[in-house]
Amino acid sequence: MQAVGLITEYNPLHNGHLYHLQRAKQLTGADCSIVVMSGNWLQRGEPALLDKWTRTQLALAAGVDLVVELPVFYATQPAHLFARGGVEILTALGCQSLVFGAEHPELDFAQLMTALPKTQAAFKHYNATYATQFNAALQQTTGVTLTKANDMLGFCYYLANQQFGNQLKLIPIQRQVADHHDDQIQAHQSFASGTAIRAAALQQAWSQISAVVPAATLTQLKTQRLQTWPDFWPYLQYQLMTASVTQTHDYDQMAEGLEYRMKETAQSATSFADLMTRAKSKRYTYTRLQRVATAALLQLTATEVQTAQQHNYVRVLGFNKTGQAYLHQVKKQLTLPLYTKITKDLRLHGLALDYRAGRVYELVNGHSQDLYRRPIMFPR
Amino acid sequence: MQAVGLITEYNPLHNGHLYHLQRAKQLTGADCSIVVMSGNWLQRGEPALLDKWTRTQLALAAGVDLVVELPVFYATQPAHLFARGGVEILTALGCQSLVFGAEHPELDFAQLMTALPKTQAAFKHYNATYATQFNAALQQTTGVTLTKANDMLGFCYYLANQQFGNQLKLIPIQRQVADHHDDQIQAHQSFASGTAIRAAALQQAWSQISAVVPAATLTQLKTQRLQTWPDFWPYLQYQLMTASVTQTHDYDQMAEGLEYRMKETAQSATSFADLMTRAKSKRYTYTRLQRVATAALLQLTATEVQTAQQHNYVRVLGFNKTGQAYLHQVKKQLTLPLYTKITKDLRLHGLALDYRAGRVYELVNGHSQDLYRRPIMFPR
């Protein structure tokens, strides 16, 4: 059996994702499709609207054969680390290819990559200006600038693939949404951005949404609790109020001096949006601030995130018979640990950060995210 | 002008407290009565039912001339430290006497004290068995055991007074409640315990309460938000879930190994009461566990508490004309800093722990506890 991999967030799963999955299967002729999906906390530093189990169920219903979780210490990171976590897992699972959506799939990503400094030293540590630095280098040598989020992410897949021995064939395809940040669902269109769909879901604009998502997604959006930042604001505010400056300084992705600004602003902020608006400056992007807020909420320190990144794993969230057979086929050769349930030892050690992230999500969501959960077998 | 001091919690102010105040004035003939009152977090490790400003107002209405706050780093401590903080403030304010209620005012506290080891080394650090060790020493030399909370506290006033040069004349009086832990309001009685009154207030048993508290207290209980541990449980659970074992270990009054028990129990506890019941063991008293929970909630570390205790202060919460005149008279000789409002510098440094404690209380209570607050001038 041969497998094709996809790296996703499915927040929530929409028609663009269906297209991505179908094209991935068509283009590769793979026997098995594997999705590495973020858990409950996402790359832009926010909670997933639907929890990871609901999103796994939707993925399986859409035809994905195997769903594994991108651990929180990669899922909430800048593009190059997010990409690295996903590529490492797909490589460990023996995938032959990775199909990804890009704004400009016609770009010669492999060629662009050769233009970057060979040492990669500049990209080993993330910082606020990673994309900027990287684009400066690219601009200088090739004249190209990657301004679109998915082009950039695609490029990072190439970098990561190189790091893990180029085991994956990388296949860019055209995204079916003109602009990822397009924030309106357009009439008579069957595709819309995740941003537009989330906004519509929070306004319960079901008739608009029904045109751009599978029926199963619509049902889940209508019936499940939808988590957004305002739900977690009381905990975040409490945390920023009570944690010491030293603790706050140690949170993942915190910038020098930003700990004072975050703590001070949190004292009088009236909402999460208010905190973000007032903490915003030219030095920090909105996404960066949201990721810092996520780290503060989950009390993720830079040290523990970096340590955890050295110990990636394959956490199975769900599969169908094909996915199960594939897993059986590869499990003896897996180069990363395979976890299918959370034991006390894993909860305290190997899976500690995902467990913590899940417990905080659970404070609002109300459903156990790890304890007593087994991979979803589809169909049930 | 001469002043008499009282050390109180007023949670809430009841007829027993009125009696205490009247007797203090009668017995000493002082011109001014000064109350050192706990702020929003109390000695048994719990939030005050009414906030410190409401309780200050009630104290002034009851005839207290000057109310100052016992800082959180003394207010939430075992008896000997609670006593030390209060006695230090009254001494600094130049009080001539301290009148306190005891179950057995006839005890010769001064004489008992001479029976203790002269070094006091054994009592410099609190621990779970402070009262036990202390009673063992007392029992051995005098045959007396102090089993009542206020007898014990009274004894601690003597110890503290000795430490600060015996500036205060200590005057024990009979408490007007047979047993501090008496948890029912008795019919046809004008006194009841704080415990009984709080329980009745939470059940809105106003007619019972009206017999045992001043009218002003009844009005406040009926109209203000009443804070109890269950209000803070979501924050405490979140904190115990996300803080590292190391952080948890560092909280004030944490015992070796208890950090694991608290964190583990918090994962599955369904309420504050459930946490306490399940964390309870022979090694820790219920009060100790509540104080540890308070430290965890406020993220008070043992180190910062001990450091703060070296920098006590006089934080004025309210006064009438007599109290104001007295303050004017003594302020040049004060041996501790005098604070009447919170500046940014005090918020970040001198008053940081009280400010933090107030902000957490405020998350539930909704009223600013420090920012923009000035001492209450009575009558307004």
Coordinates of N, CA and C in Angstrom, one line a residue, chain A residues 109-204:
Chain A
F109 N 9.2 25.7 -6.3 CA 9.6 25.7 -4.9 C 11.0 25.1 -4.6
A110 N 11.3 24.0 -5.3 CA 12.6 23.3 -5.1 C 13.7 24.2 -5.6
Q111 N 13.4 24.9 -6.7 CA 14.5 25.8 -7.3 C 14.7 27.0 -6.3
L112 N 13.5 27.5 -5.8 CA 13.7 28.7 -4.9 C 14.5 28.3 -3.7
M113 N 14.3 27.1 -3.3 CA 15.0 26.6 -2.1 C 16.5 26.7 -2.2
T114 N 16.9 26.3 -3.4 CA 18.4 26.3 -3.7 C 19.0 27.7 -3.6
A115 N 18.1 28.7 -3.7 CA 18.6 30.1 -3.6 C 18.9 30.5 -2.1
L116 N 18.4 29.8 -1.2 CA 18.6 30.1 0.2 C 20.0 29.8 0.7
P117 N 20.5 30.5 1.7 CA 21.8 30.1 2.3 C 21.8 28.6 2.7
K118 N 22.9 27.9 2.4 CA 22.9 26.5 2.6 C 22.9 26.1 4.1
T119 N 23.4 27.0 4.9 CA 23.5 26.6 6.3 C 22.1 26.4 7.0
Q120 N 21.2 27.2 6.6 CA 19.9 27.1 7.3 C 19.9 27.7 8.7
A121 N 21.1 28.2 9.1 CA 21.3 28.6 10.5 C 20.3 29.7 10.8
A122 N 20.1 30.6 9.8 CA 19.2 31.7 10.0 C 17.7 31.3 10.3
F123 N 17.4 30.0 10.0 CA 16.0 29.6 10.1 C 15.8 28.6 11.2
K124 N 16.9 28.4 12.0 CA 16.7 27.4 13.1 C 15.9 28.0 14.2
H125 N 16.0 29.2 14.4 CA 15.2 29.8 15.5 C 14.1 30.7 14.9
Y126 N 12.9 30.5 15.3 CA 11.8 31.4 14.8 C 12.0 32.8 15.5
N127 N 11.5 33.8 14.9 CA 11.3 35.1 15.6 C 10.3 35.9 14.7
A128 N 10.0 37.0 15.2 CA 8.9 37.8 14.6 C 9.2 38.0 13.1
T129 N 10.5 38.1 12.7 CA 10.8 38.5 11.4 C 11.2 37.3 10.5
Y130 N 10.9 36.1 10.9 CA 11.3 35.0 10.1 C 10.9 35.1 8.7
A131 N 9.6 35.4 8.4 CA 9.1 35.5 7.0 C 9.8 36.6 6.3
T132 N 10.0 37.7 7.0 CA 10.7 38.9 6.4 C 12.1 38.6 6.0
Q133 N 12.9 38.0 7.0 CA 14.3 37.7 6.7 C 14.4 36.7 5.6
F134 N 13.5 35.7 5.6 CA 13.5 34.7 4.6 C 13.2 35.3 3.2
N135 N 12.2 36.1 3.2 CA 11.8 36.7 1.9 C 12.9 37.7 1.4
A136 N 13.6 38.3 2.4 CA 14.7 39.2 2.0 C 15.8 38.4 1.2
A137 N 16.1 37.2 1.8 CA 17.1 36.3 1.2 C 16.7 35.9 -0.2
L138 N 15.4 35.5 -0.2 CA 14.8 35.0 -1.5 C 14.8 36.1 -2.5
Q139 N 14.4 37.2 -2.1 CA 14.3 38.4 -3.0 C 15.6 38.7 -3.6
Q140 N 16.6 38.7 -2.7 CA 17.9 39.1 -3.1 C 18.5 38.1 -4.2
T141 N 18.2 36.8 -4.1 CA 18.8 35.9 -5.0 C 18.0 35.5 -6.1
T142 N 16.6 35.6 -6.0 CA 15.8 35.1 -7.1 C 14.8 36.2 -7.6
G143 N 14.7 37.3 -6.9 CA 13.7 38.3 -7.3 C 12.3 37.9 -6.9
V144 N 12.1 36.8 -6.3 CA 10.7 36.3 -5.9 C 10.4 36.7 -4.4
T145 N 9.2 37.1 -4.1 CA 8.8 37.2 -2.7 C 7.5 36.4 -2.5
L146 N 7.5 35.6 -1.4 CA 6.3 34.8 -1.1 C 5.5 35.6 -0.2
T147 N 4.4 36.2 -0.7 CA 3.5 37.0 0.2 C 2.3 36.3 0.6
K148 N 2.0 35.1 0.1 CA 0.8 34.4 0.4 C 1.1 33.3 1.4
A149 N 0.2 33.2 2.4 CA 0.5 32.2 3.5 C 0.7 30.8 3.1
N150 N 0.0 30.3 2.1 CA 0.1 28.9 1.7 C 1.3 28.7 0.8
D151 N 1.7 29.7 0.0 CA 2.9 29.6 -0.7 C 4.1 29.5 0.2
M152 N 4.1 30.3 1.2 CA 5.1 30.3 2.3 C 5.2 29.0 3.0
L153 N 4.0 28.5 3.4 CA 3.9 27.2 4.1 C 4.5 26.1 3.1
G154 N 4.1 26.1 1.9 CA 4.5 25.1 0.9 C 6.1 25.1 0.8
F155 N 6.6 26.3 0.8 CA 8.0 26.5 0.7 C 8.7 25.8 2.0
C156 N 8.0 26.0 3.1 CA 8.5 25.4 4.4 C 8.4 23.9 4.3
Y157 N 7.5 23.3 3.6 CA 7.4 21.8 3.4 C 8.7 21.3 2.7
Y158 N 9.1 22.1 1.7 CA 10.3 21.7 1.0 C 11.5 21.7 1.9
L159 N 11.6 22.8 2.7 CA 12.7 22.9 3.7 C 12.7 21.7 4.6
A160 N 11.5 21.4 5.2 CA 11.4 20.3 6.1 C 11.7 19.0 5.5
N161 N 11.2 18.8 4.3 CA 11.4 17.6 3.6 C 12.9 17.3 3.4
Q162 N 13.6 18.4 3.0 CA 15.0 18.2 2.9 C 15.7 17.8 4.2
Q163 N 15.2 18.4 5.3 CA 15.7 18.1 6.6 C 15.5 16.6 6.9
F164 N 14.4 16.0 6.5 CA 14.1 14.6 6.8 C 14.5 13.7 5.6
G165 N 15.4 14.1 4.8 CA 15.9 13.2 3.8 C 15.1 13.1 2.5
N166 N 14.3 14.1 2.2 CA 13.5 14.1 1.0 C 12.8 12.8 0.7
Q167 N 12.1 12.3 1.7 CA 11.3 11.0 1.5 C 10.0 11.3 0.8
L168 N 9.5 12.5 0.9 CA 8.2 12.8 0.3 C 8.3 13.5 -1.0
K169 N 7.4 13.1 -1.9 CA 7.3 13.8 -3.2 C 6.3 14.9 -2.9
L170 N 6.7 16.2 -3.1 CA 5.9 17.3 -2.8 C 5.1 17.8 -4.0
I171 N 3.8 17.8 -3.8 CA 2.9 18.2 -5.0 C 2.0 19.3 -4.6
P172 N 2.4 20.5 -5.1 CA 1.5 21.7 -4.9 C 0.3 21.7 -5.8
I173 N -0.9 22.1 -5.3 CA -2.0 22.2 -6.2 C -2.6 23.6 -5.9
Q174 N -3.5 24.0 -6.8 CA -4.1 25.3 -6.7 C -5.2 25.3 -5.6
R175 N -5.1 26.2 -4.7 CA -6.1 26.4 -3.7 C -7.4 26.9 -4.4
Q176 N -8.5 26.4 -3.8 CA -9.8 26.8 -4.4 C -10.4 28.0 -3.8
V177 N -9.7 28.7 -3.0 CA -10.2 30.0 -2.5 C -9.2 31.1 -3.0
A178 N -9.6 32.1 -3.6 CA -8.7 33.1 -4.2 C -7.8 33.6 -3.1
D179 N -8.4 34.0 -2.0 CA -7.5 34.6 -1.0 C -7.9 33.9 0.4
H180 N -6.9 33.4 1.0 CA -7.2 32.7 2.3 C -7.9 33.6 3.3
H181 N -7.6 34.9 3.2 CA -8.2 35.8 4.2 C -9.5 36.5 3.7
D182 N -10.0 36.0 2.6 CA -11.3 36.4 2.1 C -12.3 36.2 3.2
D183 N -12.9 37.2 3.7 CA -13.7 37.0 4.9 C -15.2 37.0 4.7
Q184 N -15.6 36.8 3.5 CA -17.1 36.7 3.2 C -17.4 35.5 2.4
I185 N -18.5 34.9 2.7 CA -18.9 33.8 1.8 C -19.7 34.4 0.6
Q186 N -19.2 34.1 -0.6 CA -19.8 34.7 -1.8 C -21.0 33.9 -2.3
A187 N -22.0 34.6 -2.7 CA -23.2 33.9 -3.2 C -22.8 33.1 -4.5
H188 N -23.5 32.0 -4.7 CA -23.3 31.1 -5.8 C -21.9 30.6 -6.0
Q189 N -21.2 30.5 -4.9 CA -19.9 29.9 -4.9 C -19.9 28.6 -4.0
S190 N -19.2 27.6 -4.4 CA -19.1 26.4 -3.5 C -17.9 26.4 -2.7
F191 N -17.0 27.4 -2.8 CA -15.8 27.5 -1.9 C -15.8 28.8 -1.1
A192 N -15.4 28.7 0.1 CA -15.2 29.9 0.9 C -14.0 29.7 1.8
S193 N -13.4 30.7 2.3 CA -12.3 30.6 3.2 C -12.8 30.1 4.6
G194 N -11.8 29.5 5.3 CA -12.1 29.1 6.7 C -12.6 30.3 7.5
T195 N -11.9 31.4 7.4 CA -12.2 32.6 8.1 C -13.7 33.0 7.9
A196 N -14.1 33.0 6.6 CA -15.5 33.4 6.3 C -16.5 32.4 6.9
I197 N -16.1 31.1 6.8 CA -17.0 30.1 7.4 C -17.2 30.2 8.9
R198 N -16.0 30.4 9.5 CA -16.1 30.6 11.0 C -16.9 31.8 11.4
A199 N -16.7 32.9 10.7 CA -17.5 34.1 11.0 C -19.0 33.8 10.8
A200 N -19.3 33.1 9.7 CA -20.8 32.8 9.5 C -21.3 31.9 10.5
A201 N -20.5 30.9 10.9 CA -21.0 29.9 11.9 C -21.3 30.6 13.2
L202 N -20.4 31.6 13.6 CA -20.7 32.3 14.9 C -21.9 33.1 14.8
Q203 N -22.3 33.5 13.6 CA -23.5 34.3 13.4 C -24.7 33.4 13.0
Q204 N -24.4 32.1 13.1 CA -25.5 31.1 12.7 C -26.1 31.3 11.4

